[in-house]
Amino acid sequence: MKKNFKNLLSVITILLLFSSFSFASKFVSKKSVLIQEDEVINEDLFALGERITINGKVNGDLFFLAREISINGEVSGDVIGMAQIVTINGVLLDDFRGGGQFLNINGKIQKSATLIGQLININQSSSIQGDLIVGGNEIKIDGLICGEVQAGGDRISLAGEIGKSVNLDSREILIYQTSTIRGDLKYRAEKSEIIEGAKIQGKVEKLPYKGKPKKSKYLSWRFYFWKLVFMVAGIIVGFIFIKLFPSLTSKIKEQTSYIWKSLGIGFAFLICVPVVSVILAMTVLGLPMSLILIAIYLIFLYLGKIIFASFIGDKILKKDSPFLSLLIGMPIFTMLFALPFIGWLLELIALSIGLGASGVGSYIFFKEAR
């Protein structure tokens, strides 16, 4: 029974690895990723690093995860990813789906864009040929949007040209005299101003503002209570797993030490495994495998983060002490993930590293055990 379980898990892990890299034709994971101006990539690109610079041409989709990314060249496919700072100076020939703390759009997006962040600048030199869906704290739309605009945030300013209707929901809205809206304008706002000279060709409708001053979650005892509950649960699960599977834990920790490799593989897992599972689920014969794949995927997601926390604890203690390391690492992770603005990015990075290390470490462990 035990041998059959090992064989099954080994097969699943191989499938995870295969599914990820079959979708990612070219995979780059290092501290600094640079695509030179004269470089052409004729396949999909997965890029992970502290800083990513795309000066050349990508004839395919681009998936990214970074602290900072600048796209100065051309991408023919979809662009999907997250970074603390995102700058688009080049040309994107398909859709853009991006998130980050600061997003600056200076270039051209030939289809639609979906953006989420703290500060989002769609500058005067930019153009989006399709629709724009955007959510953030402060949003500035100064460029050309040929489709519809749907925006929600704390402060929204509009000074550019919109080809169709506009729907805004914000505490504060300012529409400058340089604005042109070639459709209807619907908006909700606690404070709003449409400066004389702004051109709105459709009807203007102000809807009742439903916003209420929200108490910060950091002032609520429930926030800290549930953080504490999940942290304690993670420590308990980690203790049990380390006690039952010490050798497997060591293999996963060993892979965790290869930060960029684990980050890259984990990010590929994070994106590709759900896609593969959906494809398998569409077939009657593939449905059971799809359910097993998702189950293993979720287990790796949860355990990977816990073991990564233990690995960080080891580095702090400067020795391998699984239980004490977990007691140190889990509270650190809990506090980092709760940070405003960057907590989500830190958690995504930790999830990717943990997922990649769990997948590769498990594969190596069961391969050696056979």
mmCIF file of N, CA and C in Angstrom, residues 154 156 168 170-176 185-195 204-207 209:
data_model
loop_
_atom_site.group_PDB
_atom_site.id
_atom_site.type_symbol
_atom_site.label_atom_id
_atom_site.label_comp_id
_atom_site.label_asym_id
_atom_site.label_seq_id
_atom_site.Cartn_x
_atom_site.Cartn_y
_atom_site.Cartn_z
ATOM 1 N N ASP A 154 -9.967 55.286 -4.529
ATOM 2 C CA ASP A 154 -10.161 56.342 -3.544
ATOM 3 C C ASP A 154 -10.153 57.717 -4.208
ATOM 4 N N ILE A 156 -9.795 59.396 -8.245
ATOM 5 C CA ILE A 156 -9.688 59.169 -9.689
ATOM 6 C C ILE A 156 -9.662 60.524 -10.392
ATOM 7 N N LEU A 168 -17.445 55.354 -13.117
ATOM 8 C CA LEU A 168 -16.487 55.612 -12.057
ATOM 9 C C LEU A 168 -17.141 55.453 -10.691
ATOM 10 N N SER A 170 -15.764 56.241 -6.772
ATOM 11 C CA SER A 170 -14.628 56.679 -5.990
ATOM 12 C C SER A 170 -15.057 57.675 -4.924
ATOM 13 N N ARG A 171 -14.219 57.803 -3.909
ATOM 14 C CA ARG A 171 -14.507 58.824 -2.898
ATOM 15 C C ARG A 171 -14.351 60.224 -3.484
ATOM 16 N N GLU A 172 -13.353 60.385 -4.365
ATOM 17 C CA GLU A 172 -13.082 61.697 -4.965
ATOM 18 C C GLU A 172 -12.836 61.542 -6.460
ATOM 19 N N ILE A 173 -13.527 62.335 -7.269
ATOM 20 C CA ILE A 173 -13.382 62.275 -8.728
ATOM 21 C C ILE A 173 -13.149 63.690 -9.268
ATOM 22 N N LEU A 174 -12.156 63.797 -10.153
ATOM 23 C CA LEU A 174 -11.857 65.071 -10.807
ATOM 24 C C LEU A 174 -11.716 64.840 -12.308
ATOM 25 N N ILE A 175 -12.550 65.534 -13.089
ATOM 26 C CA ILE A 175 -12.495 65.429 -14.554
ATOM 27 C C ILE A 175 -12.038 66.771 -15.100
ATOM 28 N N TYR A 176 -10.855 66.776 -15.716
ATOM 29 C CA TYR A 176 -10.236 68.018 -16.184
ATOM 30 C C TYR A 176 -10.873 68.515 -17.485
ATOM 31 N N LEU A 185 -21.385 59.184 -19.114
ATOM 32 C CA LEU A 185 -20.594 59.208 -17.898
ATOM 33 C C LEU A 185 -21.502 58.894 -16.711
ATOM 34 N N LYS A 186 -21.220 57.801 -16.033
ATOM 35 C CA LYS A 186 -21.918 57.467 -14.795
ATOM 36 C C LYS A 186 -20.887 57.421 -13.677
ATOM 37 N N TYR A 187 -21.224 58.053 -12.558
ATOM 38 C CA TYR A 187 -20.245 58.052 -11.482
ATOM 39 C C TYR A 187 -20.902 58.156 -10.111
ATOM 40 N N ARG A 188 -20.192 57.601 -9.132
ATOM 41 C CA ARG A 188 -20.541 57.733 -7.717
ATOM 42 C C ARG A 188 -19.336 58.358 -7.032
ATOM 43 N N ALA A 189 -19.581 59.364 -6.215
ATOM 44 C CA ALA A 189 -18.471 60.003 -5.525
ATOM 45 C C ALA A 189 -18.966 60.801 -4.333
ATOM 46 N N GLU A 190 -18.155 60.807 -3.288
ATOM 47 C CA GLU A 190 -18.443 61.671 -2.148
ATOM 48 C C GLU A 190 -18.131 63.118 -2.507
ATOM 49 N N LYS A 191 -17.049 63.297 -3.280
ATOM 50 C CA LYS A 191 -16.643 64.625 -3.733
ATOM 51 C C LYS A 191 -16.285 64.533 -5.200
ATOM 52 N N SER A 192 -16.869 65.392 -6.037
ATOM 53 C CA SER A 192 -16.605 65.324 -7.478
ATOM 54 C C SER A 192 -16.580 66.713 -8.087
ATOM 55 N N GLU A 193 -15.802 66.836 -9.165
ATOM 56 C CA GLU A 193 -15.747 68.101 -9.903
ATOM 57 C C GLU A 193 -15.498 67.813 -11.378
ATOM 58 N N ILE A 194 -16.352 68.387 -12.219
ATOM 59 C CA ILE A 194 -16.156 68.333 -13.666
ATOM 60 C C ILE A 194 -15.824 69.751 -14.113
ATOM 61 N N ILE A 195 -14.577 69.977 -14.444
ATOM 62 C CA ILE A 195 -14.122 71.328 -14.783
ATOM 63 C C ILE A 195 -14.693 71.749 -16.127
ATOM 64 N N VAL A 204 -24.793 62.546 -18.633
ATOM 65 C CA VAL A 204 -24.061 62.488 -17.376
ATOM 66 C C VAL A 204 -25.027 62.108 -16.260
ATOM 67 N N GLU A 205 -24.690 61.058 -15.518
ATOM 68 C CA GLU A 205 -25.561 60.596 -14.441
ATOM 69 C C GLU A 205 -24.743 60.384 -13.166
ATOM 70 N N LYS A 206 -25.116 61.140 -12.128
ATOM 71 C CA LYS A 206 -24.467 60.965 -10.835
ATOM 72 C C LYS A 206 -25.337 60.074 -9.966
ATOM 73 N N LEU A 207 -24.777 58.951 -9.540
ATOM 74 C CA LEU A 207 -25.506 57.984 -8.730
ATOM 75 C C LEU A 207 -25.211 58.213 -7.253
ATOM 76 N N TYR A 209 -23.798 57.993 -3.702
ATOM 77 C CA TYR A 209 -22.531 57.467 -3.202
ATOM 78 C C TYR A 209 -22.783 56.527 -2.034
#
